[in-house]
mmCIF file of C-alpha atoms in Angstrom:
data_model
loop_
_atom_site.group_PDB
_atom_site.id
_atom_site.type_symbol
_atom_site.label_atom_id
_atom_site.label_comp_id
_atom_site.label_asym_id
_atom_site.label_seq_id
_atom_site.Cartn_x
_atom_site.Cartn_y
_atom_site.Cartn_z
ATOM 1 C CA MET A 61 74.727 -23.460 -24.969
ATOM 2 C CA SER A 62 71.864 -25.536 -23.604
ATOM 3 C CA THR A 63 71.031 -28.903 -25.135
ATOM 4 C CA GLU A 64 67.548 -27.515 -25.805
ATOM 5 C CA SER A 65 68.724 -24.891 -28.308
ATOM 6 C CA ALA A 66 71.273 -27.286 -29.845
ATOM 7 C CA ARG A 67 68.499 -29.625 -30.967
ATOM 8 C CA PRO A 68 66.849 -29.238 -34.375
ATOM 9 C CA PRO A 69 63.615 -27.192 -34.082
ATOM 10 C CA HIS A 70 61.265 -30.139 -34.504
ATOM 11 C CA LEU A 71 62.770 -31.940 -31.507
ATOM 12 C CA ARG A 72 62.609 -29.039 -29.054
ATOM 13 C CA ALA A 73 60.242 -29.535 -26.150
ATOM 14 C CA THR A 74 58.497 -26.169 -26.589
ATOM 15 C CA ALA A 75 57.754 -26.780 -30.269
ATOM 16 C CA LEU A 76 56.489 -30.311 -29.602
ATOM 17 C CA ALA A 77 54.285 -29.085 -26.731
ATOM 18 C CA LEU A 78 52.735 -26.349 -28.904
ATOM 19 C CA VAL A 79 51.896 -28.833 -31.674
ATOM 20 C CA LEU A 80 50.560 -31.282 -29.067
ATOM 21 C CA VAL A 81 48.178 -28.731 -27.505
ATOM 22 C CA GLY A 82 47.043 -27.396 -30.888
ATOM 23 C CA GLY A 83 46.575 -30.948 -32.155
ATOM 24 C CA PHE A 84 44.482 -31.900 -29.106
ATOM 25 C CA CYS A 85 42.144 -28.928 -29.610
ATOM 26 C CA GLY A 86 41.946 -29.411 -33.390
ATOM 27 C CA THR A 87 41.064 -33.102 -33.031
ATOM 28 C CA ALA A 88 38.478 -32.320 -30.335
ATOM 29 C CA ALA A 89 36.817 -29.662 -32.508
ATOM 30 C CA ARG A 90 36.739 -32.011 -35.515
ATOM 31 C CA ASP A 91 35.419 -35.005 -33.583
ATOM 32 C CA LEU A 92 32.668 -33.006 -31.851
ATOM 33 C CA LEU A 93 31.554 -31.374 -35.100
ATOM 34 C CA GLN A 94 31.482 -34.767 -36.850
ATOM 35 C CA LYS A 95 29.357 -36.146 -33.997
ATOM 36 C CA ALA A 96 27.016 -33.141 -34.127
ATOM 37 C CA PHE A 97 26.469 -33.686 -37.867
ATOM 38 C CA PRO A 98 26.753 -37.455 -38.303
ATOM 39 C CA HIS A 99 26.629 -39.278 -41.617
ATOM 40 C CA ASN A 100 26.338 -42.924 -42.535
ATOM 41 C CA ALA A 101 28.658 -44.767 -44.898
ATOM 42 C CA THR A 102 26.290 -44.308 -47.834
ATOM 43 C CA GLY A 103 25.991 -40.541 -47.377
ATOM 44 C CA VAL A 104 28.316 -37.648 -48.152
ATOM 45 C CA PRO A 105 30.169 -36.555 -44.965
ATOM 46 C CA TRP A 106 29.219 -32.893 -45.032
ATOM 47 C CA ALA A 107 30.719 -32.194 -41.594
ATOM 48 C CA THR A 108 34.167 -33.339 -42.754
ATOM 49 C CA PHE A 109 33.695 -31.395 -45.993
ATOM 50 C CA GLY A 110 32.973 -28.195 -44.039
ATOM 51 C CA ILE A 111 35.783 -28.858 -41.555
ATOM 52 C CA ASN A 112 38.369 -29.270 -44.311
ATOM 53 C CA LEU A 113 37.241 -26.119 -46.108
ATOM 54 C CA ALA A 114 37.108 -24.036 -42.927
ATOM 55 C CA GLY A 115 40.545 -25.291 -41.888
ATOM 56 C CA ALA A 116 42.008 -24.557 -45.324
ATOM 57 C CA PHE A 117 40.643 -20.997 -45.149
ATOM 58 C CA ALA A 118 41.938 -20.517 -41.585
ATOM 59 C CA LEU A 119 45.435 -21.792 -42.437
ATOM 60 C CA GLY A 120 45.564 -19.444 -45.440
ATOM 61 C CA VAL A 121 44.642 -16.470 -43.227
ATOM 62 C CA LEU A 122 47.117 -17.517 -40.540
ATOM 63 C CA LEU A 123 50.166 -18.174 -42.726
ATOM 64 C CA GLU A 124 49.662 -15.126 -44.943
ATOM 65 C CA GLY A 125 48.913 -13.002 -41.878
ATOM 66 C CA LEU A 126 52.069 -14.191 -40.116
ATOM 67 C CA ALA A 127 54.156 -13.613 -43.241
ATOM 68 C CA ARG A 128 52.931 -10.012 -43.415
ATOM 69 C CA THR A 129 53.219 -9.166 -39.746
ATOM 70 C CA GLY A 130 56.535 -7.917 -38.517
ATOM 71 C CA GLY A 131 57.780 -8.280 -34.992
ATOM 72 C CA ASP A 132 59.168 -11.053 -32.883
ATOM 73 C CA PRO A 133 59.937 -14.060 -35.121
ATOM 74 C CA GLY A 134 59.900 -16.365 -32.081
ATOM 75 C CA ARG A 135 56.336 -15.383 -31.259
ATOM 76 C CA ARG A 136 55.231 -15.805 -34.891
ATOM 77 C CA ARG A 137 56.814 -19.232 -34.983
ATOM 78 C CA ARG A 138 55.085 -20.313 -31.778
ATOM 79 C CA LEU A 139 51.720 -19.136 -33.119
ATOM 80 C CA ARG A 140 52.327 -21.019 -36.371
ATOM 81 C CA LEU A 141 53.114 -24.242 -34.504
ATOM 82 C CA LEU A 142 50.127 -23.951 -32.135
ATOM 83 C CA ALA A 143 47.418 -22.679 -34.512
ATOM 84 C CA GLY A 144 48.775 -23.867 -37.877
ATOM 85 C CA THR A 145 50.689 -27.145 -37.539
ATOM 86 C CA GLY A 146 48.787 -28.133 -34.399
ATOM 87 C CA PHE A 147 45.209 -26.878 -34.633
ATOM 88 C CA CYS A 148 44.512 -26.497 -38.378
ATOM 89 C CA GLY A 149 46.642 -29.543 -39.142
ATOM 90 C CA ALA A 150 44.705 -31.821 -36.804
ATOM 91 C CA PHE A 151 41.312 -30.128 -37.343
ATOM 92 C CA THR A 152 41.464 -30.952 -41.041
ATOM 93 C CA THR A 153 41.966 -34.519 -42.187
ATOM 94 C CA TYR A 154 43.085 -36.130 -45.401
ATOM 95 C CA SER A 155 42.720 -39.739 -44.258
ATOM 96 C CA SER A 156 38.973 -39.268 -43.637
ATOM 97 C CA LEU A 157 38.602 -37.596 -47.021
ATOM 98 C CA ALA A 158 40.209 -40.644 -48.674
ATOM 99 C CA THR A 159 38.469 -43.267 -46.547
ATOM 100 C CA ASP A 160 34.996 -41.693 -46.713
ATOM 101 C CA THR A 161 35.423 -41.755 -50.485
ATOM 102 C CA VAL A 162 36.305 -45.466 -50.326
ATOM 103 C CA GLN A 163 33.252 -46.110 -48.111
ATOM 104 C CA LEU A 164 30.973 -44.303 -50.553
ATOM 105 C CA TRP A 165 32.256 -46.782 -53.156
ATOM 106 C CA GLU A 166 32.548 -49.980 -51.136
ATOM 107 C CA VAL A 167 29.578 -49.660 -48.784
ATOM 108 C CA GLY A 168 27.295 -47.169 -50.511
ATOM 109 C CA HIS A 169 28.028 -48.295 -54.079
ATOM 110 C CA ARG A 170 28.000 -44.626 -55.055
ATOM 111 C CA THR A 171 30.967 -44.319 -57.392
ATOM 112 C CA THR A 172 30.107 -40.938 -58.889
ATOM 113 C CA ALA A 173 29.227 -39.421 -55.504
ATOM 114 C CA GLY A 174 32.585 -40.587 -54.151
ATOM 115 C CA ILE A 175 34.538 -39.043 -57.004
ATOM 116 C CA ALA A 176 32.524 -35.818 -56.773
ATOM 117 C CA TYR A 177 33.051 -35.625 -53.008
ATOM 118 C CA ALA A 178 36.821 -36.196 -53.223
ATOM 119 C CA ALA A 179 37.493 -33.932 -56.201
ATOM 120 C CA GLY A 180 35.023 -31.333 -54.907
ATOM 121 C CA THR A 181 36.786 -31.146 -51.552
ATOM 122 C CA VAL A 182 40.213 -30.623 -53.132
ATOM 123 C CA LEU A 183 38.966 -27.973 -55.594
ATOM 124 C CA ALA A 184 36.825 -26.119 -53.043
ATOM 125 C CA GLY A 185 39.726 -26.369 -50.581
ATOM 126 C CA LEU A 186 41.995 -24.540 -53.021
ATOM 127 C CA VAL A 187 39.383 -21.795 -53.398
ATOM 128 C CA CYS A 188 39.098 -21.496 -49.594
ATOM 129 C CA THR A 189 42.896 -21.364 -49.183
ATOM 130 C CA TRP A 190 43.056 -18.648 -51.837
ATOM 131 C CA LEU A 191 40.263 -16.706 -50.097
ATOM 132 C CA GLY A 192 42.163 -16.980 -46.814
ATOM 133 C CA LEU A 193 45.341 -15.617 -48.421
ATOM 134 C CA MET A 194 43.334 -12.749 -49.982
ATOM 135 C CA VAL A 195 41.585 -11.817 -46.744
ATOM 136 C CA ALA A 196 44.858 -11.736 -44.818
ATOM 137 C CA SER A 197 46.743 -9.740 -47.439
ATOM 138 C CA ARG A 198 43.927 -7.168 -47.765
ATOM 139 C CA THR A 199 43.591 -6.828 -44.011
ATOM 140 C CA ALA A 200 47.350 -6.366 -43.653
ATOM 141 C CA ARG A 201 47.376 -3.741 -46.436
ATOM 142 C CA GLY A 202 44.405 -1.932 -44.878
ATOM 143 C CA GLY A 203 46.061 -1.959 -41.463
ATOM 144 C CA ALA A 204 49.279 -0.522 -42.863
ATOM 145 C CA ARG A 205 47.506 2.536 -44.289
ATOM 146 C CA MET B 236 37.019 -42.090 -21.766
ATOM 147 C CA ILE B 237 37.136 -42.980 -25.469
ATOM 148 C CA LEU B 238 36.551 -39.304 -26.212
ATOM 149 C CA VAL B 239 39.603 -38.138 -24.231
ATOM 150 C CA LEU B 240 41.749 -40.936 -25.679
ATOM 151 C CA THR B 241 40.636 -39.886 -29.173
ATOM 152 C CA PHE B 242 41.674 -36.261 -28.582
ATOM 153 C CA LEU B 243 44.990 -37.382 -27.069
ATOM 154 C CA ALA B 244 45.658 -39.704 -30.005
ATOM 155 C CA GLY B 245 44.970 -36.770 -32.344
ATOM 156 C CA ALA B 246 47.494 -34.659 -30.434
ATOM 157 C CA VAL B 247 50.081 -37.444 -30.741
ATOM 158 C CA GLY B 248 49.227 -37.766 -34.443
ATOM 159 C CA ALA B 249 49.850 -34.039 -34.960
ATOM 160 C CA VAL B 250 53.257 -34.322 -33.260
ATOM 161 C CA ALA B 251 54.045 -37.415 -35.367
ATOM 162 C CA ARG B 252 53.218 -35.383 -38.502
ATOM 163 C CA PHE B 253 55.395 -32.477 -37.359
ATOM 164 C CA VAL B 254 58.379 -34.771 -36.720
ATOM 165 C CA ALA B 255 57.826 -36.929 -39.827
ATOM 166 C CA ASP B 256 57.515 -33.821 -42.020
ATOM 167 C CA ALA B 257 60.792 -32.373 -40.719
ATOM 168 C CA GLU B 258 62.652 -35.688 -41.016
ATOM 169 C CA LEU B 259 61.316 -36.388 -44.534
ATOM 170 C CA ARG B 260 62.369 -32.895 -45.615
ATOM 171 C CA ARG B 261 65.792 -33.278 -44.021
ATOM 172 C CA ARG B 262 66.587 -36.729 -45.424
ATOM 173 C CA LEU B 263 64.564 -37.416 -48.566
ATOM 174 C CA LEU B 264 62.248 -34.732 -49.857
ATOM 175 C CA PRO B 265 63.687 -31.288 -49.133
ATOM 176 C CA ASN B 266 61.577 -29.347 -51.635
ATOM 177 C CA GLY B 267 57.936 -29.099 -52.526
ATOM 178 C CA PRO B 268 54.782 -30.684 -51.159
ATOM 179 C CA TRP B 269 55.965 -34.313 -51.194
ATOM 180 C CA ALA B 270 56.538 -34.772 -47.470
ATOM 181 C CA THR B 271 52.867 -33.856 -46.886
ATOM 182 C CA VAL B 272 51.805 -36.231 -49.659
ATOM 183 C CA VAL B 273 53.750 -39.119 -48.070
ATOM 184 C CA ILE B 274 52.159 -38.372 -44.678
ATOM 185 C CA ASN B 275 48.634 -38.186 -46.097
ATOM 186 C CA VAL B 276 49.016 -41.338 -48.183
ATOM 187 C CA SER B 277 50.435 -43.391 -45.284
ATOM 188 C CA GLY B 278 47.702 -42.195 -42.901
ATOM 189 C CA SER B 279 45.017 -42.988 -45.486
ATOM 190 C CA LEU B 280 46.348 -46.552 -45.846
ATOM 191 C CA VAL B 281 46.019 -47.116 -42.086
ATOM 192 C CA LEU B 282 42.575 -45.495 -41.847
ATOM 193 C CA GLY B 283 41.286 -47.565 -44.769
ATOM 194 C CA ALA B 284 42.312 -50.745 -42.926
ATOM 195 C CA LEU B 285 40.798 -49.544 -39.631
ATOM 196 C CA ALA B 286 37.512 -48.594 -41.325
ATOM 197 C CA ALA B 287 37.218 -52.025 -42.945
ATOM 198 C CA TRP B 288 37.876 -53.654 -39.573
ATOM 199 C CA ALA B 289 35.190 -51.543 -37.872
ATOM 200 C CA HIS B 290 32.784 -52.216 -40.738
ATOM 201 C CA ARG B 291 33.186 -55.961 -40.200
ATOM 202 C CA SER B 292 33.130 -56.252 -36.432
ATOM 203 C CA ALA B 293 31.933 -54.118 -33.537
ATOM 204 C CA SER B 294 35.262 -54.647 -31.764
ATOM 205 C CA GLY B 295 36.841 -52.325 -34.303
ATOM 206 C CA GLU B 296 34.653 -49.355 -33.281
ATOM 207 C CA SER B 297 36.806 -48.091 -30.406
ATOM 208 C CA ALA B 298 39.973 -48.665 -32.393
ATOM 209 C CA LEU B 299 38.474 -46.698 -35.275
ATOM 210 C CA ALA B 300 37.611 -43.809 -32.940
ATOM 211 C CA ILE B 301 40.979 -43.626 -31.156
ATOM 212 C CA LEU B 302 43.430 -44.680 -33.875
ATOM 213 C CA GLY B 303 41.333 -43.548 -36.847
ATOM 214 C CA THR B 304 39.521 -40.332 -35.909
ATOM 215 C CA GLY B 305 42.217 -39.551 -33.357
ATOM 216 C CA PHE B 306 45.643 -40.571 -34.577
ATOM 217 C CA CYS B 307 45.142 -40.770 -38.360
ATOM 218 C CA GLY B 308 42.982 -37.632 -38.317
ATOM 219 C CA GLY B 309 45.604 -35.662 -36.399
ATOM 220 C CA TYR B 310 48.472 -37.143 -38.415
ATOM 221 C CA THR B 311 47.059 -36.404 -41.874
ATOM 222 C CA THR B 312 46.116 -32.891 -42.859
ATOM 223 C CA PHE B 313 44.049 -31.293 -45.572
ATOM 224 C CA SER B 314 44.801 -27.629 -44.837
ATOM 225 C CA THR B 315 48.572 -27.890 -45.383
ATOM 226 C CA ALA B 316 48.122 -29.965 -48.552
ATOM 227 C CA SER B 317 45.770 -27.330 -49.939
ATOM 228 C CA TYR B 318 48.100 -24.493 -48.909
ATOM 229 C CA GLU B 319 51.142 -26.087 -50.548
ATOM 230 C CA THR B 320 49.250 -26.685 -53.808
ATOM 231 C CA MET B 321 47.954 -23.084 -53.765
ATOM 232 C CA ARG B 322 51.500 -21.747 -53.343
ATOM 233 C CA LEU B 323 52.626 -23.797 -56.364
ATOM 234 C CA ILE B 324 49.747 -22.346 -58.412
ATOM 235 C CA GLU B 325 50.802 -18.838 -57.340
ATOM 236 C CA GLN B 326 54.338 -19.595 -58.510
ATOM 237 C CA ARG B 327 52.841 -20.752 -61.841
ATOM 238 C CA ARG B 328 54.298 -24.221 -61.326
ATOM 239 C CA TYR B 329 51.128 -25.783 -62.691
ATOM 240 C CA THR B 330 52.481 -29.257 -63.402
ATOM 241 C CA VAL B 331 53.808 -29.757 -59.878
ATOM 242 C CA ALA B 332 50.612 -28.207 -58.487
ATOM 243 C CA ALA B 333 48.465 -30.667 -60.460
ATOM 244 C CA LEU B 334 50.717 -33.567 -59.449
ATOM 245 C CA SER B 335 50.485 -32.712 -55.775
ATOM 246 C CA GLY B 336 46.789 -31.727 -55.785
ATOM 247 C CA ALA B 337 45.275 -34.396 -58.034
ATOM 248 C CA GLY B 338 48.083 -36.933 -57.651
ATOM 249 C CA GLY B 339 48.061 -36.613 -53.861
ATOM 250 C CA LEU B 340 44.309 -37.243 -53.815
ATOM 251 C CA VAL B 341 44.451 -40.236 -56.155
ATOM 252 C CA LEU B 342 47.323 -41.807 -54.183
ATOM 253 C CA ALA B 343 45.583 -41.245 -50.832
ATOM 254 C CA VAL B 344 42.312 -42.767 -52.063
ATOM 255 C CA ALA B 345 44.227 -45.683 -53.647
ATOM 256 C CA ALA B 346 46.114 -46.259 -50.381
ATOM 257 C CA SER B 347 42.883 -46.191 -48.375
ATOM 258 C CA LEU B 348 41.274 -48.616 -50.824
ATOM 259 C CA LEU B 349 44.303 -50.891 -50.507
ATOM 260 C CA GLY B 350 44.065 -50.843 -46.693
ATOM 261 C CA TRP B 351 40.318 -51.477 -46.892
ATOM 262 C CA ALA B 352 40.691 -54.356 -49.387
ATOM 263 C CA ALA B 353 43.542 -55.986 -47.437
ATOM 264 C CA VAL B 354 41.398 -56.218 -44.288
ATOM 265 C CA ALA B 355 38.155 -57.030 -46.131
ATOM 266 C CA ALA B 356 39.858 -59.940 -47.930
ATOM 267 C CA SER B 357 41.575 -61.349 -44.842
#
């Protein structure tokens, strides 16, 4: 028995490395997109809005797809850690959602816009997650035919 | 340089989330979406404080990029929160779904506002 396999999963070097690499790429993609579509504190951060929705859709596709694909559980787990926990997790952001809302209030004095942005992101995010789950389950069913 | 440090901080934030999630589930919150809620609320508190600091002085700009966009952005996650709420809706556990979806949002915004106000008032 190696010490590596005796550790709980979240403390194994391979798992941590996969999340690290996915998290690096997810953060890079988010930061570059936010810089390509900048917003000021009084405006709605549409880049972050789009990033969160796209990431929610992608995670839905990934997790439902992995749940429906058979095969090597080790490989599925590695893909989940790299693309799901790492990339989608770091690509999307909840702290910016909350803080951009606060800035719309505190700096922009746009109370209604802040509430609409925050609530709109969460509701649209649920729709995107649901769409992702649907796409993956239909694709898996079609492929099994 | 700031750009690379930001990406690296995001990678570290993602690992911190992965470890915190597993430890929270193991010790305190084994079931449901609450580990993710705790992570998102704590990250929002820190980002609120960083944003207020950057708003007040230019010296906060780099810190906001690396610790805010990088670490807090990588640490908190929207996609998992949305996924966990969607699963609860699918299981027809509407009360828990509403608590995690709406409650998680309200708590995160309140935490960010608290962080912002604490720095703005200091």
